[in-house]
Short mmCIF file of C-alpha atoms (C1' of nucleotides) in Angstrom, two decimals:
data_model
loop_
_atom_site.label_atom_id
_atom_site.label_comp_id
_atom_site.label_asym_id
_atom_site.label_seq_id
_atom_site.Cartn_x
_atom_site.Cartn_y
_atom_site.Cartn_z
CA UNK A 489 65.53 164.03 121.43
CA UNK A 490 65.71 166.46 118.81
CA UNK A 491 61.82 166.89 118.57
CA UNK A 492 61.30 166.55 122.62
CA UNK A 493 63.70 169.89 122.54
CA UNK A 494 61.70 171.78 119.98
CA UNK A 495 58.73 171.18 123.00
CA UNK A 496 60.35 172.39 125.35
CA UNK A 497 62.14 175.42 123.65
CA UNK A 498 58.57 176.15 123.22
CA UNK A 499 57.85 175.70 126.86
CA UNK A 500 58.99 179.46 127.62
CA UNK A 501 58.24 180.97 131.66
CA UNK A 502 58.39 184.21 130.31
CA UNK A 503 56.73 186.29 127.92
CA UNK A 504 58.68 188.01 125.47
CA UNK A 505 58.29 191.05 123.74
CA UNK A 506 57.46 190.73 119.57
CA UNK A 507 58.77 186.87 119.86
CA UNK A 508 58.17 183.81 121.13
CA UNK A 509 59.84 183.27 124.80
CA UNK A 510 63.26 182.21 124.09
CA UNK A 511 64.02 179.50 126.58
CA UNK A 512 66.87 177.18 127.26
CA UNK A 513 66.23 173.79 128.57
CA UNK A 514 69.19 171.47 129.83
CA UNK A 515 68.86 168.03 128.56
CA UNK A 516 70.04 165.24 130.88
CA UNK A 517 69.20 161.87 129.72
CA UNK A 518 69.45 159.10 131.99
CA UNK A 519 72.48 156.60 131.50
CA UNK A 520 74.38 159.08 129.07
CA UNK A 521 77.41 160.33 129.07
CA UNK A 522 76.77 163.80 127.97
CA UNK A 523 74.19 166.55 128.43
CA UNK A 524 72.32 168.36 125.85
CA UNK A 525 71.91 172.11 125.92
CA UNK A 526 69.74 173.49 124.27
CA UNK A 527 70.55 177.54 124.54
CA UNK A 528 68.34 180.30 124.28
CA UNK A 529 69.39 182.22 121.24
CA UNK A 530 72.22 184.18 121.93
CA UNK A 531 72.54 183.12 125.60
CA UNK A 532 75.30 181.55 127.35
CA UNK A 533 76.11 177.96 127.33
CA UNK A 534 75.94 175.88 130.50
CA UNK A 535 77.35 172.90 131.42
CA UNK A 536 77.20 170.95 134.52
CA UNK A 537 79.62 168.19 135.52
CA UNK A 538 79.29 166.01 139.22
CA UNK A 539 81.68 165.06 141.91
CA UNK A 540 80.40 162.57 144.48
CA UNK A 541 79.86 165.58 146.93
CA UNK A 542 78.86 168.88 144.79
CA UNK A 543 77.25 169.38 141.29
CA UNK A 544 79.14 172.14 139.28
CA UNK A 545 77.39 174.22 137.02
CA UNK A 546 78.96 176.57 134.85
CA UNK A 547 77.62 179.26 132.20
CA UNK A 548 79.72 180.43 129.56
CA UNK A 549 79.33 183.25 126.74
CA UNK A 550 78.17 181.57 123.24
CA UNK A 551 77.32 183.50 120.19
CA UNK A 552 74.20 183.74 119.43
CA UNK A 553 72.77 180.63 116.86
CA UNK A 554 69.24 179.32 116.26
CA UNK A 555 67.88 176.07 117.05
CA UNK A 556 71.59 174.56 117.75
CA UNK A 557 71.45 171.23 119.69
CA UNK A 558 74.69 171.11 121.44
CA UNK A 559 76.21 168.06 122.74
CA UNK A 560 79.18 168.78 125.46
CA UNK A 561 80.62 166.03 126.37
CA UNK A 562 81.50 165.62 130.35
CA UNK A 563 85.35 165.20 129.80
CA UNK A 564 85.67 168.82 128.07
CA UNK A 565 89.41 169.66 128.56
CA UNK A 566 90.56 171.82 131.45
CA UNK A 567 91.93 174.48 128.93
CA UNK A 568 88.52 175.16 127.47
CA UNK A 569 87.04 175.40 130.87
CA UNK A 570 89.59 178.27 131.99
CA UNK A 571 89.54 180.05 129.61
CA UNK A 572 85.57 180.72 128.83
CA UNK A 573 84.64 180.16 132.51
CA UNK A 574 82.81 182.79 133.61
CA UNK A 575 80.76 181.91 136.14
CA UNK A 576 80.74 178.72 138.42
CA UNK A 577 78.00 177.71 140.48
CA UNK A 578 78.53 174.81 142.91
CA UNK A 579 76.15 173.29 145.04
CA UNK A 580 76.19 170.94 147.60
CA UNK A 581 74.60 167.52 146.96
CA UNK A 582 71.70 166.38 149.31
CA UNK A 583 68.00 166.49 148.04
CA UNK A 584 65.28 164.87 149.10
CA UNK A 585 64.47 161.92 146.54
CA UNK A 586 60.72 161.96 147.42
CA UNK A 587 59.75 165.46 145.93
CA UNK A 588 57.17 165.77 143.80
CA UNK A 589 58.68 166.12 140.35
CA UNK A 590 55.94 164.87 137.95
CA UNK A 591 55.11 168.66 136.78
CA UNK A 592 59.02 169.10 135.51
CA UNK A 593 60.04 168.35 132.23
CA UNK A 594 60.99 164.87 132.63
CA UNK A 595 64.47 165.01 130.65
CA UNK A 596 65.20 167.98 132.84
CA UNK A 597 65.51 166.12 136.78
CA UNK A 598 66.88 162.57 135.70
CA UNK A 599 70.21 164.32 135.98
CA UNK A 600 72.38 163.39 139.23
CA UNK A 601 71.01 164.52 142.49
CA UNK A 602 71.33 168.00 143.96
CA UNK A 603 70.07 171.44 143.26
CA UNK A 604 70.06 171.72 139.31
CA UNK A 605 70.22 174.10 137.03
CA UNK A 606 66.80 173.67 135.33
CA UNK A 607 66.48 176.07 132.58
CA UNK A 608 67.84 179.57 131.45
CA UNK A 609 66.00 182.32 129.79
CA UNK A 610 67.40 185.93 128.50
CA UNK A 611 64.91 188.71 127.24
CA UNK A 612 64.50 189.38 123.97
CA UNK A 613 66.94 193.05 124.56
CA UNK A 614 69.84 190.79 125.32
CA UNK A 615 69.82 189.88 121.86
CA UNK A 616 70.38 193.38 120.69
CA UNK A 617 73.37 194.81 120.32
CA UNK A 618 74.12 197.18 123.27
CA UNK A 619 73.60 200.22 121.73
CA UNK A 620 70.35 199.05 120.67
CA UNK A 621 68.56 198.93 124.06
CA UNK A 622 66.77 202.27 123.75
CA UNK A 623 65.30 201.30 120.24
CA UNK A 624 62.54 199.04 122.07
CA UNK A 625 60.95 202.26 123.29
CA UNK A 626 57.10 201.92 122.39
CA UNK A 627 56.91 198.39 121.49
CA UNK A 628 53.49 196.77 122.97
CA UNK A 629 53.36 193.55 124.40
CA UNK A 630 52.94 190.45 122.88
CA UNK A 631 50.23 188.43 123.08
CA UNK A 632 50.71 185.42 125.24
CA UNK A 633 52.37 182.30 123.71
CA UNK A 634 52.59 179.18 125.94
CA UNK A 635 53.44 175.74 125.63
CA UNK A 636 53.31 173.24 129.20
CA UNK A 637 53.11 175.22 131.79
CA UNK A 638 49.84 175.84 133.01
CA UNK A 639 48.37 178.96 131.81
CA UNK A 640 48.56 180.51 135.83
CA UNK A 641 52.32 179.88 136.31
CA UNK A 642 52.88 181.00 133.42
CA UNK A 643 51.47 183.93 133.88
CA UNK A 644 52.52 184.15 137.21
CA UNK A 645 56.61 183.78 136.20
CA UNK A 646 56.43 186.62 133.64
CA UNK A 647 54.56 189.07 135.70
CA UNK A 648 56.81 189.08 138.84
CA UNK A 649 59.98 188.81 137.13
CA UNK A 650 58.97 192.04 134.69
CA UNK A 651 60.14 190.49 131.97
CA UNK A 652 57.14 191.09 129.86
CA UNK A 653 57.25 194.71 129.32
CA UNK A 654 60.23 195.76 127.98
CA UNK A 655 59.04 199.69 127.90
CA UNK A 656 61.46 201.95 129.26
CA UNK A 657 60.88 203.71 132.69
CA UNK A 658 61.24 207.08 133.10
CA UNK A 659 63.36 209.10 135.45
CA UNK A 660 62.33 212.86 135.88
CA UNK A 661 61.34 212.70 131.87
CA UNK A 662 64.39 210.60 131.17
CA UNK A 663 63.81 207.29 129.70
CA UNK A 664 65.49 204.52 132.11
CA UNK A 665 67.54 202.51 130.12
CA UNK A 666 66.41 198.45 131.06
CA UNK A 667 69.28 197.03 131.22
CA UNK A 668 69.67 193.39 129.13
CA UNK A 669 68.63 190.85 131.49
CA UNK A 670 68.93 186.84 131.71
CA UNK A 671 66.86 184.67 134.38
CA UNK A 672 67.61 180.49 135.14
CA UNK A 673 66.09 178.58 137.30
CA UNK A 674 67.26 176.34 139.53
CA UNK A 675 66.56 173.70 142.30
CA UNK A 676 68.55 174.58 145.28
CA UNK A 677 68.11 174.92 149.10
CA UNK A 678 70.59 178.10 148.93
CA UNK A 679 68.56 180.97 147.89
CA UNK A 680 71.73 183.24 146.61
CA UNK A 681 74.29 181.10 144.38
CA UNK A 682 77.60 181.52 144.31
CA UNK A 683 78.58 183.02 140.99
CA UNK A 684 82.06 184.68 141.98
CA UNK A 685 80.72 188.44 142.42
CA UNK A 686 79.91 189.86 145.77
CA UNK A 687 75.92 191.30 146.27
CA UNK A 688 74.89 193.74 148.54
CA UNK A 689 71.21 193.34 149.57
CA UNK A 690 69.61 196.75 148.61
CA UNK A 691 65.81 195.24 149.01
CA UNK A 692 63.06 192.64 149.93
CA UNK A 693 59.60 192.67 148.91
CA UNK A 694 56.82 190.92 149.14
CA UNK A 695 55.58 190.21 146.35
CA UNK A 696 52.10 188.34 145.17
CA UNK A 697 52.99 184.36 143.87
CA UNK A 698 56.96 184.93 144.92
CA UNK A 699 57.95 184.42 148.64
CA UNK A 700 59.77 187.24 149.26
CA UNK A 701 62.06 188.37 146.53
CA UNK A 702 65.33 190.11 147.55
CA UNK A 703 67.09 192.52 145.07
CA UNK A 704 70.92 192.48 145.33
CA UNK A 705 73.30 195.19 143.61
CA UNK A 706 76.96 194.35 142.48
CA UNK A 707 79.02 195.54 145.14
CA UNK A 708 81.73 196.88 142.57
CA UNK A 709 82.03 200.60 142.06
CA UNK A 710 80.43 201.42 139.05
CA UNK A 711 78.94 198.44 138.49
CA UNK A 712 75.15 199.00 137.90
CA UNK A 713 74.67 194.77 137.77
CA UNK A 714 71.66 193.75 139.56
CA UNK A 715 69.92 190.28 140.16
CA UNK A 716 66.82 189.11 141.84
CA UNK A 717 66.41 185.99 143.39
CA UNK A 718 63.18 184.75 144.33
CA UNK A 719 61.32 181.18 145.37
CA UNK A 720 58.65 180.42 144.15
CA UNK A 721 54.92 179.91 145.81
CA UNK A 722 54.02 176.97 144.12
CA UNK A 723 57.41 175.08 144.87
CA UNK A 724 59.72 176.60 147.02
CA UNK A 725 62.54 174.13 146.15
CA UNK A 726 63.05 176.21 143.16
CA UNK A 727 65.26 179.54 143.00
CA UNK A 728 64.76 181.92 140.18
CA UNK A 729 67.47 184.22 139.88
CA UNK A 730 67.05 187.23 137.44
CA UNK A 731 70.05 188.95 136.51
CA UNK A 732 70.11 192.64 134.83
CA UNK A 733 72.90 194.28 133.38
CA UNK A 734 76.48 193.88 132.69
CA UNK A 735 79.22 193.38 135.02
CA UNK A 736 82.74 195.72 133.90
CA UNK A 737 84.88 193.43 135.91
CA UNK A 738 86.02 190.55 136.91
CA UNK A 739 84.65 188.17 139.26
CA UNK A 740 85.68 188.78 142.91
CA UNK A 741 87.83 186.20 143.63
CA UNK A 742 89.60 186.35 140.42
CA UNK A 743 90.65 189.84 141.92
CA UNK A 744 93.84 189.07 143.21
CA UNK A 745 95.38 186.82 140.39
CA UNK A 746 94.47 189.63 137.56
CA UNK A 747 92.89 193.10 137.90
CA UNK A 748 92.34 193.76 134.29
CA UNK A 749 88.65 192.90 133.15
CA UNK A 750 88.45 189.88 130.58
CA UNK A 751 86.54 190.80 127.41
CA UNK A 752 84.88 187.27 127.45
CA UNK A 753 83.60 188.34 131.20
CA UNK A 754 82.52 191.08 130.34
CA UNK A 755 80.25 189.64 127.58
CA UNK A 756 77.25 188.75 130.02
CA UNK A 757 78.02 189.51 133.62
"C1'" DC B 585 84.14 200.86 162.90
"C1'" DG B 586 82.81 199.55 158.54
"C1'" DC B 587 80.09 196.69 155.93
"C1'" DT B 588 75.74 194.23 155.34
"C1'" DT B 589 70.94 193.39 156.15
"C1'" DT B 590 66.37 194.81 157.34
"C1'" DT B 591 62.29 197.24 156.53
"C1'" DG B 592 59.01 200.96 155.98
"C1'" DA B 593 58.44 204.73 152.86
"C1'" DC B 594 58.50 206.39 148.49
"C1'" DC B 595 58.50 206.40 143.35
"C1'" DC B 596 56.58 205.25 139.16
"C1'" DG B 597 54.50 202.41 135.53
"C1'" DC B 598 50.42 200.11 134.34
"C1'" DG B 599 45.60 198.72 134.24
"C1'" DC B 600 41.03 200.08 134.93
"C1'" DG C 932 42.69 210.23 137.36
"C1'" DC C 933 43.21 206.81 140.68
"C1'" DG C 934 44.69 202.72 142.91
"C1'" DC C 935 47.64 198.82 142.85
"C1'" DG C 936 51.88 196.65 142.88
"C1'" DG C 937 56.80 196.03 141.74
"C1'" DG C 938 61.17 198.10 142.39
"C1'" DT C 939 64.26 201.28 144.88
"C1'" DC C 940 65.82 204.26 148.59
"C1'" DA C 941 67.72 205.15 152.89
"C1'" DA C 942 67.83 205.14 157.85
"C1'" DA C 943 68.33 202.01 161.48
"C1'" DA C 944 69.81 197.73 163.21
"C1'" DG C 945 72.84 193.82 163.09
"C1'" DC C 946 77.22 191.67 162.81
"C1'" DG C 947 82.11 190.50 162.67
#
DNA sequence: CGCTTTTGACCCGCGC
DNA sequence: GCGCGGGTCAAAAGCG
């Protein structure tokens, strides 16, 4: 398993800038008991647990660690689960069993049934410290480091998600801050998931290889959080959503039981 | 009526 | 410098 996961963590969509892609991959073996994450440095752990009728997904903030093989067992109590839950994703369970899945990582589908979170990737600023965001200024891209993927999705996923220049724009001689940003994809019918903030559609696009991204903004007063959420060409059961930024509240339907913003949420979103 | 979505125009970075 | 293309803006339309 161990060496299988080392593959894959080298089986990065995107490129990234000065390093190697940093991808996570979700493990599922058939007939165990557990899943095996294997996170992105300094990325969020994810777990995903199944009812008869919905598969659950759920990220939570981990610190950042190299090359850790996690094991987290289904049955993880209720108390951990409140209190790092950040972000829950569930999905209804109905998907076609005849798709075409021989070009997914094997260890990566064998999971359940329903839309599944597939893999996770955050670029290379989110492993900065905030305040250290402007410093990329200047850096030149990397060259190209792949693993599976053929060489044209590959280059396809990191051009139309932007996640291989890590330059900052310019506004009227400014330099545009990019915000840290974290992409997963995932194999779902719904296009937007449910992650407990409210979007406002600012934009669609179309854009070459991608059917039709849409850009939402964080509805939230001051809350600059945007995400992206895109199929794509070459297999439209798969939603990559793109998240940018940092969310400086709480989710939306955690509103009414406590107004004050949780440090722990307001380590990613 | 207020909020959300749609969509064409515009801006700006990047490659040539 | 120019053209292309991704991302954003903002007015209009849609919807509850």
């Amino acid at each position: 398993m161990a060496s299988t996961s080392q593959a894959m963590l080298n089986q990065g969509l995107f490129e990234d800038q000065e390093a190697p892609p940093q991808m996570g991959f979700f493990s599922f073996p058939p007939n165990s008991g557990s899943l095996t994450l294997i996170p992105p440095l300094g990325c969020l752990k994810a777990f995903s647990s199944s009812s008869s009728t919905t598969t659950t997904s759920t990220l939570l903030p981990c610190i950042p660690t190299l090359n850790n093989n996690i094991n987290i067992n289904n049955n993880i109590s209720e108390t951990l689960l409140s209190s790092l839950s950040t972000a829950t994703t569930t999905y209804s369970k109905h998907r076609d069993h005849h798709d075409d899945q021989d070009h997914l990582p094997s260890s990566a589908y064998h999971f359940g049934s329903g839309p599944q979170l597939l893999s996770l990737q955050r670029s290379t600023s989110n492993l900065w410290s905030w305040g250290e965001v402007n410093d990329c200024l200047g850096s030149k891209r990397s060259s190209i480091i792949n693993g599976g993927e053929s060489d044209h999705q590959y280059h396809d996923h990191r051009h139309h998600l932007g996640l291989s220049t890590m330059k900052m724009k310019k506004i009227k001689g400014r330099r545009k801050v990019r915000e840290p940003r974290f992409c997963f994809k995932t194999m779902s019918e719904v296009d937007v998931l449910d992650d407990g903030y409210k979007w406002r559609k600012y934009g669609q696009k179309v854009v070459k290889n991608t059917q039709h991204p849409s850009y939402y903004r964080c509805t939230q007063d001051n809350c600059r959080v945007k995400k992206r959420v895109e199929r794509l060409a070459e297999d439209p059961r798969m939603v990559i959503t793109t998240y940018e930024g940092r969310h400086v509240h709480s989710p939306s339907h955690d509103l009414e039981d406590s107004q004050a913003p949780s440090p722990l949420n307001n380590f990613f979103w």
